[in-house]
Coordinates of C-alpha atoms in Angstrom, one line a residue:
X1 CA -178.8 9.6 66.8
X2 CA -180.0 9.2 70.5
X3 CA -178.6 5.6 70.9
X4 CA -175.2 7.4 71.1
X5 CA -175.7 9.1 74.2
X6 CA -176.4 5.6 75.5
X7 CA -174.3 3.7 77.4
X8 CA -172.4 1.0 74.8
X9 CA -173.2 -3.2 75.6
X10 CA -172.9 -5.6 73.1
X11 CA -176.5 -6.5 71.2
X12 CA -177.6 -10.5 72.0
X13 CA -176.3 -12.4 69.4
X14 CA -173.5 -9.2 67.8
X15 CA -170.6 -10.4 69.1
X16 CA -167.7 -9.7 67.0
X17 CA -166.1 -13.4 65.3
X18 CA -162.2 -13.5 65.0
X19 CA -160.6 -14.3 61.6
X20 CA -159.1 -17.9 61.1
X21 CA -155.7 -17.2 59.9
X22 CA -155.5 -16.8 55.5
X23 CA -152.4 -20.0 55.4
X24 CA -154.2 -22.4 57.8
X25 CA -157.3 -23.5 60.0
X26 CA -157.0 -22.6 63.8
X27 CA -157.1 -20.3 66.6
X28 CA -155.5 -16.6 65.4
X29 CA -152.7 -16.7 67.6
X30 CA -150.5 -13.9 66.7
X31 CA -150.1 -10.3 68.1
X32 CA -153.2 -8.2 67.1
X33 CA -156.0 -9.3 66.3
X34 CA -158.8 -9.0 63.3
X35 CA -162.1 -8.7 64.4
X36 CA -165.6 -8.5 61.7
X37 CA -169.4 -8.4 62.2
X38 CA -171.7 -8.4 59.3
X39 CA -173.6 -5.6 58.1
X40 CA -177.5 -5.4 58.4
X41 CA -179.6 -2.8 56.8
X42 CA -180.5 0.4 57.6
X43 CA -184.4 1.2 58.4
X44 CA -184.5 4.9 56.2
X45 CA -187.0 6.7 56.8
X46 CA -187.9 8.6 52.5
X47 CA -186.3 5.8 50.6
X48 CA -187.7 5.7 47.2
X49 CA -189.1 2.5 46.4
X50 CA -187.1 0.9 44.0
X51 CA -184.1 2.2 45.2
X52 CA -181.2 0.3 47.3
X53 CA -181.0 0.3 50.9
X54 CA -178.4 1.7 53.3
X55 CA -176.5 -1.1 54.9
X56 CA -174.7 -0.4 58.5
X57 CA -174.2 -1.6 62.2
X58 CA -175.4 1.5 64.7
X59 CA -173.8 2.5 67.7
X60 CA -172.3 -0.2 69.8
X61 CA -169.2 -1.4 71.5
X62 CA -166.6 -3.6 71.1
X63 CA -163.5 -4.6 72.2
X64 CA -160.4 -2.5 70.9
X65 CA -159.6 -2.1 67.5
X66 CA -156.7 1.5 65.9
X67 CA -158.7 0.7 61.8
X68 CA -161.2 -0.4 59.9
X69 CA -162.1 -1.7 57.1
X70 CA -164.7 -3.2 54.7
X71 CA -164.7 -6.0 52.7
X72 CA -167.4 -7.6 51.0
X73 CA -167.1 -11.4 48.1
X74 CA -167.4 -10.9 45.1
X75 CA -163.2 -9.2 44.6
X76 CA -165.0 -8.0 41.1
X77 CA -167.4 -5.7 42.1
X78 CA -167.3 -2.7 42.7
X79 CA -168.4 -0.9 46.6
X80 CA -170.8 2.3 44.6
X81 CA -171.8 4.2 47.5
X82 CA -170.4 5.8 51.0
X83 CA -168.8 4.6 53.3
X84 CA -168.9 6.3 56.8
X85 CA -168.0 5.9 60.6
X86 CA -167.9 6.7 63.3
X87 CA -165.9 5.9 66.4
X88 CA -165.2 6.2 70.8
X89 CA -161.6 6.2 71.5
X90 CA -160.8 3.7 74.1
X91 CA -160.6 5.5 77.5
X92 CA -162.0 8.9 77.0
X93 CA -165.4 7.4 76.2
X94 CA -165.5 10.6 73.3
X95 CA -167.0 10.2 69.7
X96 CA -165.6 11.1 66.3
X97 CA -167.6 13.1 63.7
X98 CA -168.5 10.6 60.9
X99 CA -165.1 9.8 58.3
X100 CA -165.2 8.9 55.1
X101 CA -163.3 5.6 54.6
X102 CA -161.8 5.5 50.7
X103 CA -164.0 2.6 48.9
X104 CA -161.9 2.2 45.7
X105 CA -161.0 -1.4 45.5
X106 CA -157.8 -0.8 43.3
X107 CA -154.7 -1.4 44.8
X108 CA -154.4 -5.3 44.1
X109 CA -153.0 -7.8 42.9
X110 CA -153.4 -8.2 38.9
X111 CA -157.1 -10.5 38.0
X112 CA -155.7 -13.4 37.2
X113 CA -152.4 -14.3 38.7
X114 CA -152.1 -17.2 40.9
X115 CA -152.3 -13.8 44.3
X116 CA -155.5 -12.7 42.4
X117 CA -158.0 -15.0 41.4
X118 CA -157.3 -17.5 45.3
X119 CA -160.5 -18.8 46.9
X120 CA -159.1 -16.6 50.4
X121 CA -159.3 -12.8 48.1
X122 CA -162.0 -10.3 48.8
X123 CA -163.4 -7.1 48.2
X124 CA -162.3 -4.7 49.8
X125 CA -162.2 -0.1 50.9
X126 CA -158.8 1.2 51.5
X127 CA -158.6 0.3 55.7
X128 CA -158.7 4.0 57.9
X129 CA -157.2 4.9 61.1
X130 CA -158.9 6.1 63.1
X131 CA -157.0 5.4 66.0
X132 CA -157.9 3.1 69.2
X133 CA -161.8 2.7 69.8
X134 CA -163.4 1.1 71.9
X135 CA -166.8 2.0 70.5
X136 CA -168.4 2.2 66.5
X137 CA -170.8 3.1 64.4
X138 CA -171.2 2.6 60.3
X139 CA -173.3 3.7 57.2
X140 CA -172.5 2.5 53.3
X141 CA -175.1 4.4 51.5
X142 CA -175.5 3.2 48.0
X143 CA -174.4 5.7 44.9
X144 CA -177.7 8.0 43.8
X145 CA -179.3 5.8 40.9
X146 CA -179.0 7.6 37.3
X147 CA -182.0 7.3 34.6
X148 CA -185.7 5.7 36.5
X149 CA -186.7 6.3 40.2
X150 CA -188.6 2.5 40.2
X151 CA -187.6 -1.0 39.6
X152 CA -184.6 -3.4 40.4
X153 CA -181.1 -0.9 41.5
X154 CA -178.0 -2.1 41.0
X155 CA -177.7 -2.1 45.6
X156 CA -174.3 -2.8 47.4
X157 CA -171.8 -5.1 47.4
X158 CA -173.0 -9.0 48.6
X159 CA -171.6 -10.2 51.7
X160 CA -170.5 -6.8 53.0
X161 CA -169.1 -7.0 56.7
X162 CA -166.8 -4.8 58.5
X163 CA -163.5 -5.6 59.2
X164 CA -162.1 -4.0 62.7
X165 CA -157.5 -4.1 63.0
X166 CA -156.2 -4.1 66.4
X167 CA -152.5 -4.0 64.9
X168 CA -151.3 -5.5 68.3
X169 CA -148.0 -4.2 71.0
X170 CA -145.1 -1.9 69.3
X171 CA -142.1 -4.4 68.2
X172 CA -139.8 -4.0 71.5
X173 CA -136.7 -3.2 69.9
X174 CA -137.7 0.5 69.6
X175 CA -137.1 2.9 66.9
X176 CA -135.5 6.2 67.0
X177 CA -136.8 8.1 70.6
X178 CA -140.1 7.7 70.4
X179 CA -140.5 10.1 68.1
X180 CA -140.6 8.7 65.2
X181 CA -138.4 10.2 63.3
X182 CA -135.9 7.8 63.4
X183 CA -133.2 9.7 61.3
X184 CA -134.7 12.3 58.9
X185 CA -134.5 12.3 55.1
X186 CA -133.4 9.1 53.8
X187 CA -131.6 10.3 51.2
X188 CA -127.4 9.7 49.9
X189 CA -125.6 11.5 52.5
X190 CA -122.8 12.3 50.0
X191 CA -125.5 14.5 48.0
X192 CA -128.4 15.5 50.4
X193 CA -131.0 18.2 48.3
X194 CA -128.0 19.3 46.8
X195 CA -125.8 17.1 44.1
X196 CA -125.0 20.1 42.0
X197 CA -121.8 22.7 42.8
X198 CA -124.2 25.5 42.5
X199 CA -126.9 24.7 44.7
X200 CA -128.3 27.4 47.4
X201 CA -129.9 25.2 49.0
X202 CA -131.5 22.1 50.1
X203 CA -135.1 23.3 49.7
X204 CA -138.1 21.2 47.8
X205 CA -139.3 23.5 46.0
X206 CA -143.7 23.3 45.0
X207 CA -145.5 23.4 41.8
X208 CA -146.9 26.4 42.9
X209 CA -143.6 28.6 43.6
X210 CA -144.3 27.9 47.6
X211 CA -140.9 26.6 48.8
X212 CA -140.6 24.2 52.1
X213 CA -136.9 25.0 53.0
X214 CA -134.4 27.7 51.1
X215 CA -136.0 29.2 48.1
X216 CA -134.4 28.0 44.8
X217 CA -135.7 28.6 40.6
X218 CA -136.0 25.0 40.5
X219 CA -137.5 21.2 42.7
X220 CA -134.2 20.3 43.0
X221 CA -131.9 22.6 43.8
X222 CA -128.5 23.1 41.3
X223 CA -130.5 21.2 38.6
X224 CA -132.8 22.9 35.7
X225 CA -136.2 22.8 36.4
X226 CA -137.3 23.3 32.6
X227 CA -140.7 21.1 31.0
X228 CA -140.4 19.1 27.9
X229 CA -140.4 16.2 26.9
X230 CA -139.3 13.2 28.9
X231 CA -136.1 11.2 27.8
X232 CA -136.7 7.8 27.4
X233 CA -136.4 4.8 30.0
X234 CA -131.9 4.0 29.4
X235 CA -132.2 1.2 31.1
X236 CA -133.8 -2.2 30.4
X237 CA -137.4 -2.1 30.3
X238 CA -137.7 -5.1 31.4
X239 CA -137.2 -9.8 31.0
X240 CA -134.0 -9.6 33.0
X241 CA -132.6 -9.3 35.6
X242 CA -129.5 -6.9 35.9
X243 CA -127.7 -8.4 37.7
X244 CA -127.6 -11.8 36.0
X245 CA -128.8 -13.7 38.6
X246 CA -131.9 -15.8 39.8
X247 CA -134.1 -13.0 41.1
X248 CA -134.8 -14.8 43.7
X249 CA -131.1 -15.3 45.2
X250 CA -131.0 -14.5 48.7
X251 CA -127.5 -14.2 48.5
X252 CA -127.5 -10.2 47.0
X253 CA -124.8 -7.7 46.7
X254 CA -127.1 -4.3 46.6
X255 CA -128.6 -6.3 49.6
X256 CA -125.5 -6.4 51.6
X257 CA -125.5 -4.6 55.5
X258 CA -122.8 -2.2 55.0
X259 CA -120.7 0.5 56.0
X260 CA -123.4 4.7 56.8
X261 CA -121.7 7.6 55.9
X262 CA -123.1 11.2 57.1
X263 CA -123.5 10.5 59.5
X264 CA -127.2 8.6 59.9
X265 CA -128.2 7.0 63.7
X266 CA -128.4 3.3 62.6
X267 CA -130.3 2.3 65.5
X268 CA -130.2 -1.0 65.9
X269 CA -128.8 -1.2 62.4
X270 CA -125.7 -3.3 61.6
X271 CA -122.4 -2.0 61.0
X272 CA -120.4 -5.0 60.3
X273 CA -118.9 -3.4 56.8
X274 CA -120.3 -7.2 55.0
X275 CA -120.8 -6.0 51.2
X276 CA -120.5 -9.4 49.6
X277 CA -122.6 -11.8 47.8
X278 CA -122.6 -13.8 50.6
X279 CA -124.0 -11.7 52.7
X280 CA -126.8 -12.2 54.8
X281 CA -130.2 -9.6 53.6
X282 CA -131.4 -7.6 57.0
X283 CA -134.6 -7.3 55.3
X284 CA -134.7 -10.7 53.5
X285 CA -137.5 -12.9 55.3
X286 CA -138.0 -15.7 53.1
X287 CA -135.4 -18.2 55.1
X288 CA -134.0 -17.5 58.5
X289 CA -134.2 -13.7 59.5
X290 CA -131.9 -11.4 60.5
X291 CA -133.0 -10.0 63.3
X292 CA -132.1 -6.3 62.4
X293 CA -134.2 -3.7 62.4
X294 CA -132.9 -1.3 59.9
X295 CA -130.7 -1.6 56.1
X296 CA -128.5 1.3 57.0
X297 CA -127.9 3.4 53.9
X298 CA -124.8 3.6 52.1
X299 CA -123.6 6.6 49.8
X300 CA -123.6 7.0 46.5
X301 CA -120.3 6.0 45.3
X302 CA -120.6 2.7 47.4
X303 CA -123.9 2.3 46.1
X304 CA -122.3 2.7 42.4
X305 CA -119.5 0.3 43.6
X306 CA -121.4 -2.3 44.2
X307 CA -124.8 -2.2 41.2
X308 CA -122.1 -1.2 38.8
X309 CA -123.8 1.5 37.5
X310 CA -123.3 4.4 36.7
X311 CA -126.3 6.5 37.7
X312 CA -127.6 5.7 40.6
X313 CA -128.8 7.5 44.2
X314 CA -127.4 6.3 47.3
X315 CA -129.5 3.1 49.3
X316 CA -131.4 5.2 52.0
X317 CA -131.9 3.4 55.2
X318 CA -135.2 1.3 55.4
X319 CA -136.7 -0.3 58.2
X320 CA -136.7 -3.4 57.9
X321 CA -140.3 -5.5 58.8
X322 CA -137.8 -6.9 60.8
X323 CA -138.4 -3.3 62.8
X324 CA -141.8 -2.4 62.3
X325 CA -142.7 -5.3 64.1
X326 CA -144.5 -7.8 61.2
X327 CA -145.6 -11.1 62.5
X328 CA -144.2 -13.5 59.9
X329 CA -146.6 -16.1 60.2
X330 CA -149.6 -14.2 58.9
X331 CA -148.4 -13.8 54.9
X332 CA -147.9 -16.9 52.5
X333 CA -144.3 -18.6 53.1
X334 CA -143.2 -17.4 49.3
X335 CA -142.1 -14.5 47.6
X336 CA -143.2 -14.1 44.1
X337 CA -140.6 -11.5 41.9
X338 CA -140.5 -10.2 38.0
X339 CA -138.0 -9.9 35.9
X340 CA -137.1 -5.9 37.0
X341 CA -138.2 -3.0 38.0
X342 CA -139.4 -0.3 34.8
X343 CA -141.7 1.4 37.0
X344 CA -142.2 3.5 39.9
X345 CA -146.2 4.2 41.4
X346 CA -146.9 6.9 44.2
X347 CA -149.8 6.1 45.9
X348 CA -151.0 7.6 49.2
X349 CA -152.7 4.9 51.7
X350 CA -155.6 6.7 52.3
X351 CA -155.3 5.9 55.7
X352 CA -155.8 9.4 57.2
X353 CA -153.9 12.1 58.0
X354 CA -154.1 11.6 62.0
X355 CA -151.6 9.5 63.4
X356 CA -148.2 10.7 65.4
X357 CA -144.3 9.4 63.0
X358 CA -144.6 7.2 66.3
X359 CA -147.7 5.9 65.1
X360 CA -146.3 4.9 61.9
X361 CA -145.5 0.8 62.6
X362 CA -149.1 0.5 64.5
X363 CA -150.3 1.7 61.0
X364 CA -148.4 -0.4 58.8
X365 CA -148.6 -3.8 60.4
X366 CA -152.4 -2.4 60.5
X367 CA -152.9 -2.2 57.0
X368 CA -150.5 -5.3 56.6
X369 CA -152.7 -7.8 58.8
X370 CA -155.8 -5.7 56.3
X371 CA -154.4 -6.9 53.2
X372 CA -153.4 -10.3 54.3
X373 CA -156.4 -11.2 57.0
X374 CA -159.8 -9.4 55.4
X375 CA -158.8 -8.6 51.9
X376 CA -156.8 -12.3 51.9
X377 CA -154.0 -11.5 50.1
X378 CA -150.7 -12.9 50.5
X379 CA -148.9 -10.2 51.9
X380 CA -148.7 -6.3 52.4
X381 CA -149.6 -5.1 48.7
X382 CA -147.3 -2.7 48.6
X383 CA -143.6 -2.6 48.4
X384 CA -142.5 0.3 50.7
X385 CA -144.3 2.9 52.9
X386 CA -143.3 6.1 53.6
X387 CA -144.0 8.1 56.3
X388 CA -144.7 11.9 56.6
X389 CA -141.2 12.2 58.4
X390 CA -139.7 10.9 55.7
X391 CA -139.1 7.0 57.7
X392 CA -139.1 4.4 55.3
X393 CA -140.5 1.4 55.5
X394 CA -139.9 -1.8 54.1
X395 CA -143.1 -3.7 52.5
X396 CA -144.2 -7.3 50.9
X397 CA -141.2 -9.4 51.5
X398 CA -138.4 -10.8 49.3
X399 CA -135.6 -8.5 49.7
X400 CA -135.5 -4.6 49.6
X401 CA -133.1 -4.3 46.5
X402 CA -134.9 -7.4 44.9
X403 CA -138.2 -6.8 42.1
X404 CA -141.0 -8.0 44.3
X405 CA -144.4 -8.8 42.8
X406 CA -146.6 -6.4 44.3
X407 CA -150.1 -5.7 44.7
X408 CA -150.3 -2.2 44.8
X409 CA -151.5 -1.4 40.8
X410 CA -154.0 -3.6 39.7
X411 CA -153.2 -4.2 36.4
X412 CA -149.8 -2.6 36.6
X413 CA -147.6 -4.8 39.8
X414 CA -145.2 -6.5 36.9
X415 CA -142.2 -4.9 36.1
X416 CA -143.1 -2.0 38.8
X417 CA -143.1 -0.9 42.9
X418 CA -145.1 0.1 44.4
X419 CA -144.4 3.5 47.3
X420 CA -147.1 4.2 49.6
X421 CA -147.0 7.3 51.6
X422 CA -149.0 7.1 55.2
X423 CA -151.5 9.4 55.3
X424 CA -154.3 11.1 52.6
X425 CA -153.3 13.9 49.8
X426 CA -156.5 14.4 48.7
X427 CA -156.6 17.8 50.0
X428 CA -153.7 18.1 52.6
X429 CA -150.1 18.4 51.0
X430 CA -147.7 15.8 51.7
X431 CA -144.2 17.3 53.6
X432 CA -141.2 17.8 52.6
X433 CA -139.7 14.8 54.5
X434 CA -141.6 12.4 52.3
X435 CA -141.4 13.9 49.2
X436 CA -137.4 13.1 49.8
X437 CA -138.2 9.7 50.8
X438 CA -139.9 9.2 48.4
X439 CA -137.1 10.8 45.2
X440 CA -134.2 9.0 47.4
X441 CA -136.3 5.6 47.1
X442 CA -136.8 6.2 43.7
X443 CA -133.0 6.9 43.1
X444 CA -131.7 4.7 44.2
X445 CA -134.6 1.1 43.3
X446 CA -134.0 2.6 40.2
X447 CA -130.6 3.1 38.9
X448 CA -130.2 -0.7 40.1
X449 CA -132.3 -1.5 37.3
X450 CA -130.8 1.1 34.6
X451 CA -133.5 3.4 34.2
X452 CA -133.5 7.9 34.5
X453 CA -136.3 8.7 37.2
X454 CA -136.9 11.4 34.3
X455 CA -137.7 8.8 31.6
X456 CA -140.4 7.5 29.9
X457 CA -140.7 3.3 29.2
X458 CA -144.2 0.8 28.0
X459 CA -145.9 -0.9 30.1
X460 CA -148.3 -4.0 29.2
X461 CA -151.5 -3.2 30.7
X462 CA -152.6 -6.4 32.9
X463 CA -156.1 -5.7 32.8
X464 CA -157.3 -2.5 34.7
X465 CA -160.8 0.0 34.8
X466 CA -158.5 2.2 32.5
X467 CA -156.4 -0.1 30.2
X468 CA -157.9 -3.4 28.5
X469 CA -155.5 -6.4 29.7
X470 CA -152.5 -6.7 26.6
X471 CA -152.9 -2.3 26.7
X472 CA -149.1 -1.3 25.8
X473 CA -148.3 1.4 27.3
X474 CA -146.2 4.8 28.0
X475 CA -145.6 5.8 31.5
X476 CA -143.4 8.0 32.9
X477 CA -141.0 6.1 34.8
X478 CA -142.0 7.8 38.3
X479 CA -146.2 7.7 38.2
X480 CA -148.4 7.9 40.1
X481 CA -151.8 5.2 40.8
X482 CA -153.4 7.1 39.1
X483 CA -151.6 7.2 35.7
X484 CA -152.3 3.5 35.8
X485 CA -157.0 2.9 36.7
X486 CA -159.0 5.5 37.0
X487 CA -158.8 6.7 41.0
X488 CA -157.8 9.4 42.5
X489 CA -155.0 7.9 44.5
X490 CA -152.1 9.1 45.3
X491 CA -154.4 12.4 45.7
X492 CA -154.2 15.6 44.0
X493 CA -151.6 17.3 46.7
X494 CA -149.0 14.3 46.2
X495 CA -149.5 14.0 42.0
X496 CA -148.8 17.5 41.1
X497 CA -145.6 16.7 43.6
X498 CA -144.7 13.5 41.0
X499 CA -142.7 16.2 38.8
X500 CA -141.1 17.3 42.2
X501 CA -140.1 13.4 43.0
X502 CA -139.2 12.8 39.2
X503 CA -135.9 15.9 38.9
X504 CA -134.8 15.6 43.2
X505 CA -134.4 11.6 42.3
X506 CA -132.6 12.1 38.7
X507 CA -130.3 14.3 40.1
X508 CA -129.7 11.7 43.4
X509 CA -128.7 9.9 40.1
X510 CA -126.0 11.9 39.5
X511 CA -128.2 13.3 36.3

């Protein structure tokens, strides 16, 4: 378009506005910023009479941002169309090509829940990480209408607006050496990727026969790779906290800070050996925060001693909310809990793969701000996030070992946890490090609640576009988002690797 060749300026009367905090009125004084612009109809020559208008924004200069998304008034309305953005890189003035924003709105609080029915909740696309930018152009093209060419067509949701997120500065504590690699693949330091005595190596093999690392005949060295009907999970299916206590209790032996075995670099993580019931959880921000950027790794033997579970994976090292720079003033101060964790849903964030691992804290701060400020949720929706270097990050607040009620799989947030891999895996394969991290995290967390990662469990739908409310559904203990909702998430490539993740996690539990 000719407009792209011209110097950009703020159009008269169209300057971006800043959101007020969701929890309280007043100016947003927290690090970072969220700015919005309403979308407007775009003049389109040759449009068929009766078809809905596209909406968007012509190219313009804006204050710097790094993440974008689109929201609309009614969370119960789907955006049926294509959302695309172009951005101008800060400093270079170079415009990107058109990039597609994932328009689904199925990462969300359950309908009818206190969070899902809050007045601040809006419909929203997935956010897209675009890097530091100071110019933007947007177009939202409605889905081609079916049936008659004439008459009123569904159109786009009301109240469409552009959300531009500045995640703020990097946390001052310094994560790793600046490369973004916080220590590699955080699996059980005792078992690594080879728990079997005869295991030939540590590579994860893909279903298509290609391998990352040493080749083997199965996804998990030393473990059988045969299929067959998965066993029923031998753990509880919900209803009680296996620890026997109140899940909101901040004293938790599973979350105690203990020594790390296996040589993981702990950055600023504490190593005081504390593992008692009275130990402070360095990831629990509901009370006075313990300013530790990491929950250190524990070996499988240490974790089994703490949990009393026979089959569990070692606790992986986890970057805390403090570590990735969460502004705790943004979220709702209370945390919600479910009875137990019976299943894991694996997601991709659909934020794009054009990020360095050193960007991961910024990407997560952007997602957090987008979920809270733009979508109106109480906190970031995912329980954990994993980047392509295998770094694991605490998501929704409440304690990393607790059964925290998330907002990741519409209709199935109860008795589950959501692990989101940063990026889009519709066409690109996830890294070995990311797969390893998801497997290690699932082995540990499912082990706390007594579940076999290769097992099956039953969940009751809270209402989704795939299962009506009240439907009892038999699912894999480790499932993909698309197993509970009609969506492409977690992308075909990541979904095809769930069998690898299940077998690896089961092996890490010593099964």
